[in-house]
Amino acid sequence: MGLLERLRKEWFILGIVLVIAVARLEPAVGVKGGELDPHGASCRIHAVSSADLKDNFKLIISGPLKPEITITYIAVSAIFFNSGLSLKTEELTSALMHVKLHLFVQIFTLVFFPTAIWLFLQLLSITPINEWLLKGLQTVGCMPPPVSSAVILTKAVGGNEGIVITPLLLLLFLGSSSSVPFTSIFSQLFMTVVVPLIIGQIVRRYIKDWLERKKPPFGAISSSVLLMIIYTTFCDTFANPNIDLDKFSLIIIVFIIFSVQMSFMFLTFLFSTRNNSSFTPADTVAIIFCSTHKSLTLGIPMLKIVFAGYEHLSLISVPLLIYHPAQILLGSLLVPTIKSWMVSRQKSTPTRGILHSDRIAVQKQLKT
């Protein structure tokens, strides 16, 4: 694969780096309007007197992008309308038939993963690592698996597409740490995530043939909108002179993220290949990727809702922004090894436990 082709393939990751750099150079364009306490705390304009505001607070004028409207409501809604439009209901229904597979993924992703991270963070809390990055690491543990990368990597080795996303459980886990009341979180979640998703599904029914004919670039559309959300998030950070990220903390977090991913992928492999597990090799592939990967597309908008008002929102987002390219990198490196393992297992074990559709998918992949 040539350099140009590689850059084209990884345009989104490069885009993340670019928008953060642009936000650093010109944060005023995408900054959210409000007040900034020089001592690090923020509050609403109506909660302070004009004298206090003048003496103790710096008033920040909203940038031309007006992120409090365009990002909070329009951009997030657009991402999930796009998801609803692209989601093939019939494939989702078929995938949900893998009850045991989904149960394993749910328990590992939304119970074991966040709990293990929480216990680990109790040890890290006594270290000098930036506390907001540690909070961000906890939010990573609470994220559901992504539809995009997990499915792509699962398909790459011919595995089953077992994915369950439970955003409501994610909000319940994070809500107690948020500065926004849970009722407000739920109402905004419903209006900007659930409603657009449902509308997208309804619209899809009427233009399904056109969509299948034209095949719009749903992934590229959502990723482009997501880049704008990331940009405005970091504009807020760079507009606040009190926020500082030390390189030591960042390097340690990167090391932790790679270590966590490798460890959890190994654990899921061990759990799903036990003699009494009854999982097929194709199931194991889905479990490895879907149980350990985390959704950036759902994660960033969700953090914007749950942690609205946090001046350290961008620092909380950093671990998730690191986790995304890390899971793609590790997944890509492991695909040949996992595919080789699955091929050998498929040849040495009976295929009667595999659904007919899954067996056909595996056979097609082995021919390529």
XYZ file of C-alpha atoms in Angstrom:
368
model
C 0.000 0.000 0.000
C 1.480 3.351 -1.116
C 1.866 6.361 1.141
C -0.919 8.316 -0.577
C -3.316 5.391 -0.311
C -2.427 4.925 3.352
C -3.042 8.618 4.067
C -6.365 8.442 2.267
C -7.371 5.417 4.300
C -6.402 6.985 7.617
C -7.769 10.461 6.813
C -9.926 10.592 9.940
C -7.028 10.033 12.354
C -5.008 12.655 10.483
C -8.067 14.897 10.649
C -8.140 14.638 14.453
C -4.529 15.817 14.644
C -5.236 18.628 12.178
C -8.357 20.012 13.920
C -6.591 19.985 17.298
C -3.678 21.889 15.735
C -6.056 24.412 14.143
C -7.888 24.816 17.451
C -4.549 25.577 19.084
C -3.729 28.243 16.499
C -7.163 29.892 16.380
C -9.436 28.852 19.276
C -11.673 31.938 18.965
C -13.405 30.534 15.878
C -15.020 27.593 17.641
C -15.056 28.669 21.273
C -18.258 28.414 23.269
C -19.514 31.671 24.761
C -19.704 32.130 28.539
C -17.639 33.143 31.503
C -14.260 31.906 32.600
C -13.083 32.082 36.197
C -9.327 32.797 36.222
C -9.047 30.469 39.223
C -10.402 27.531 37.243
C -14.116 27.421 38.056
C -16.932 28.379 35.731
C -20.426 29.640 36.443
C -23.407 31.147 34.681
C -23.759 34.861 34.012
C -26.995 35.244 35.936
C -25.395 33.703 39.059
C -22.927 36.554 39.610
C -23.213 40.301 39.909
C -21.858 42.590 37.221
C -19.137 43.791 39.604
C -18.037 40.221 40.373
C -18.099 39.375 36.685
C -15.875 42.338 35.919
C -13.432 41.671 38.755
C -13.246 37.870 38.817
C -14.447 36.539 35.489
C -13.411 36.774 31.877
C -16.324 36.927 29.460
C -15.758 34.790 26.370
C -17.734 35.719 23.273
C -19.034 32.779 21.275
C -17.081 32.061 18.096
C -18.537 32.271 14.573
C -19.418 28.554 14.680
C -21.784 29.136 17.646
C -21.024 25.665 19.090
C -23.651 26.003 21.838
C -26.206 25.598 19.031
C -24.483 24.117 15.983
C -22.584 21.449 17.932
C -24.763 20.740 20.953
C -27.893 20.221 18.901
C -27.355 20.253 15.130
C -24.063 18.337 14.777
C -24.870 15.626 17.329
C -28.362 15.148 15.883
C -26.896 14.939 12.369
C -24.544 12.114 13.386
C -27.344 9.965 14.786
C -29.797 10.782 11.993
C -27.065 9.604 9.631
C -26.646 6.450 11.758
C -30.376 5.765 11.629
C -30.380 6.286 7.881
C -27.487 3.842 7.358
C -28.551 1.165 9.847
C -29.935 -1.910 8.106
C -32.682 -3.044 10.459
C -32.903 -6.512 8.944
C -29.187 -7.147 9.598
C -29.503 -5.867 13.169
C -32.448 -8.184 13.806
C -30.500 -11.128 12.421
C -27.460 -10.285 14.541
C -29.541 -10.099 17.720
C -30.292 -13.807 17.365
C -26.827 -14.516 18.805
C -28.096 -14.169 22.389
C -25.159 -15.767 24.215
C -22.660 -13.806 22.154
C -24.406 -10.511 22.915
C -24.665 -11.325 26.592
C -20.924 -11.978 26.793
C -20.091 -8.724 24.959
C -22.465 -6.690 27.136
C -21.168 -8.074 30.415
C -17.529 -7.701 29.446
C -17.920 -4.224 27.908
C -20.298 -2.585 30.382
C -19.547 -4.475 33.608
C -16.085 -6.050 33.642
C -14.302 -3.374 31.577
C -15.399 -0.260 33.566
C -15.058 -2.079 36.899
C -11.512 -3.240 36.128
C -10.565 0.274 35.009
C -12.080 1.764 38.182
C -10.054 -0.584 40.393
C -6.906 0.190 38.422
C -7.533 3.932 38.737
C -7.686 3.644 42.532
C -3.996 2.753 42.372
C -3.198 5.450 39.825
C -4.950 8.152 41.878
C -1.925 8.366 44.191
C 0.392 9.067 41.255
C 1.088 12.524 39.751
C -0.818 11.633 36.550
C -3.264 14.364 35.508
C -6.574 13.680 37.300
C -8.675 14.724 34.287
C -6.892 12.233 32.049
C -7.636 9.555 34.635
C -11.307 10.555 34.583
C -11.128 10.303 30.820
C -9.707 6.808 31.123
C -12.733 5.861 33.213
C -15.105 7.227 30.584
C -13.340 5.080 27.982
C -14.163 2.031 30.086
C -17.843 2.990 30.032
C -18.138 3.365 26.273
C -19.961 0.758 24.177
C -18.251 -0.932 21.211
C -18.360 0.890 17.863
C -20.370 -0.345 14.920
C -17.688 0.734 12.456
C -14.244 -0.577 13.376
C -15.438 -3.674 15.223
C -17.577 -4.776 12.279
C -14.849 -4.009 9.736
C -12.200 -5.940 11.657
C -14.600 -8.800 12.366
C -15.486 -9.055 8.676
C -11.804 -8.973 7.772
C -11.368 -12.423 9.285
C -14.851 -13.764 8.572
C -16.303 -13.580 12.074
C -19.853 -13.083 13.330
C -21.023 -9.483 13.751
C -22.144 -9.566 17.374
C -22.521 -5.982 18.571
C -24.739 -4.574 21.314
C -24.677 -0.868 22.150
C -26.386 0.328 25.309
C -26.041 4.114 25.549
C -28.572 4.348 28.379
C -26.383 2.182 30.649
C -23.419 4.343 29.680
C -25.242 7.473 30.832
C -26.329 5.827 34.076
C -22.690 4.960 34.828
C -21.376 8.453 34.086
C -24.304 10.540 35.228
C -23.330 10.714 38.891
C -20.003 12.336 37.975
C -21.561 14.945 35.729
C -22.209 18.589 36.498
C -25.516 18.357 34.624
C -28.653 16.883 36.331
C -29.538 13.404 35.130
C -32.968 14.580 33.928
C -31.284 17.146 31.672
C -28.845 14.519 30.402
C -31.681 12.122 29.618
C -33.831 14.744 27.862
C -30.912 15.968 25.717
C -29.900 12.389 24.970
C -33.449 11.627 23.869
C -33.747 14.709 21.656
C -30.286 14.607 20.046
C -29.628 10.846 19.892
C -32.801 8.754 20.103
C -35.180 10.984 18.102
C -32.763 11.568 15.159
C -31.949 7.829 15.124
C -35.648 6.924 14.915
C -36.321 9.572 12.264
C -33.385 8.248 10.255
C -34.835 4.732 10.385
C -38.263 6.005 9.297
C -36.814 7.985 6.394
C -34.754 4.940 5.379
C -37.956 2.945 4.835
C -39.084 5.353 2.132
C -35.755 5.816 0.341
C -34.237 2.384 0.953
C -33.934 1.524 -2.758
C -32.284 4.862 -3.524
C -29.815 4.428 -0.645
C -28.845 0.933 -1.782
C -28.396 2.205 -5.325
C -26.379 5.325 -4.559
C -24.590 4.020 -1.443
C -23.936 7.422 0.238
C -20.684 7.678 2.272
C -22.383 7.486 5.682
C -19.128 6.831 7.522
C -17.336 9.801 5.970
C -20.283 12.101 6.741
C -20.395 11.151 10.434
C -16.613 11.355 10.731
C -16.557 14.857 9.209
C -19.180 16.096 11.654
C -17.293 14.417 14.478
C -14.137 16.325 13.526
C -16.051 19.583 13.937
C -17.188 18.491 17.407
C -13.600 17.638 18.379
C -12.419 20.975 17.004
C -14.826 23.037 19.104
C -14.063 20.959 22.190
C -10.372 21.846 21.949
C -11.143 25.463 21.074
C -12.664 25.738 24.555
C -9.527 24.233 26.036
C -7.023 26.462 24.292
C -9.145 29.540 25.091
C -8.675 28.737 28.778
C -5.133 29.635 29.912
C -5.568 27.707 33.172
C -5.639 24.294 31.504
C -2.268 22.646 31.077
C -1.420 19.093 30.021
C 1.948 17.753 31.083
C 3.760 15.443 28.677
C 4.511 12.883 31.375
C 0.811 12.232 32.019
C 0.079 11.988 28.298
C 2.856 9.451 27.666
C 1.750 7.312 30.614
C -1.876 7.369 29.441
C -0.833 6.239 25.946
C 1.140 3.344 27.466
C -1.785 2.382 29.724
C -4.251 2.410 26.824
C -2.149 0.087 24.665
C -1.543 -2.200 27.662
C -5.244 -2.336 28.550
C -6.253 -3.164 24.991
C -3.697 -5.951 24.627
C -4.537 -7.413 28.048
C -8.300 -7.372 27.480
C -8.022 -8.834 23.986
C -5.973 -11.682 25.443
C -8.529 -12.166 28.244
C -11.472 -12.320 25.845
C -9.583 -14.842 23.723
C -8.991 -17.051 26.774
C -12.602 -16.782 27.971
C -14.156 -17.505 24.575
C -11.910 -20.462 23.701
C -12.420 -22.477 26.878
C -13.557 -26.057 26.318
C -16.986 -25.422 27.809
C -17.587 -22.020 26.221
C -19.437 -23.406 23.137
C -18.337 -20.380 21.097
C -17.290 -21.023 17.505
C -14.011 -19.598 16.173
C -16.082 -16.995 14.305
C -17.752 -16.019 17.590
C -14.358 -15.640 19.230
C -13.293 -13.167 16.539
C -16.378 -11.033 17.194
C -15.828 -11.216 20.948
C -12.174 -10.139 20.749
C -12.950 -7.030 18.726
C -16.391 -6.052 19.986
C -15.652 -6.495 23.695
C -12.477 -4.404 23.684
C -13.182 -1.671 21.134
C -14.840 1.602 22.166
C -17.024 3.958 20.162
C -15.636 7.401 19.342
C -18.673 8.349 17.248
C -21.027 7.835 20.174
C -18.443 8.685 22.822
C -17.518 12.274 21.942
C -21.133 13.516 21.550
C -22.020 11.660 24.756
C -19.201 13.352 26.674
C -20.375 16.721 25.346
C -23.794 16.024 26.877
C -22.751 14.389 30.152
C -19.881 16.749 30.937
C -21.450 19.959 29.621
C -20.024 22.876 31.584
C -16.731 21.143 32.432
C -13.806 23.328 31.427
C -11.647 20.181 31.371
C -13.911 18.408 28.872
C -11.160 18.206 26.259
C -8.767 16.557 28.735
C -11.475 14.045 29.617
C -11.835 13.373 25.874
C -8.100 12.802 25.258
C -7.966 9.117 26.355
C -10.873 8.268 24.040
C -9.186 10.121 21.173
C -6.051 8.047 21.821
C -7.972 4.798 22.268
C -9.597 5.085 18.830
C -6.446 5.030 16.644
C -4.827 2.568 19.063
C -7.632 0.029 18.601
C -7.465 0.408 14.819
C -3.683 -0.013 14.837
C -3.675 -3.054 17.111
C -6.644 -4.565 15.307
C -4.996 -4.169 11.917
C -1.764 -5.749 13.174
C -3.611 -8.715 14.699
C -5.955 -9.442 11.780
C -3.495 -11.766 9.916
C -2.707 -13.726 13.105
C -6.330 -14.080 14.154
C -7.389 -15.022 10.624
C -4.705 -17.717 10.476
C -5.851 -19.058 13.857
C -9.498 -19.118 12.776
C -8.732 -20.878 9.508
C -6.821 -23.623 11.321
C -9.603 -24.042 13.877
C -12.308 -24.160 11.193
C -10.426 -26.937 9.419
C -9.874 -29.003 12.553
C -13.357 -28.684 14.112
C -16.844 -29.627 12.825
C -18.901 -26.755 11.393
C -22.313 -28.001 12.512
C -22.372 -25.413 15.299
C -22.051 -22.563 12.841
C -25.119 -20.983 11.302
C -25.479 -21.505 7.563
C -25.108 -17.777 6.810
C -21.957 -17.572 8.943
C -20.462 -20.635 7.243
C -21.027 -19.060 3.812
C -19.396 -15.804 4.997
C -16.375 -17.713 6.273
C -16.045 -19.709 3.046
C -16.205 -16.549 0.928
C -13.528 -14.918 3.052
C -11.230 -17.917 2.819
C -11.378 -17.716 -0.970
C -10.029 -14.146 -0.966
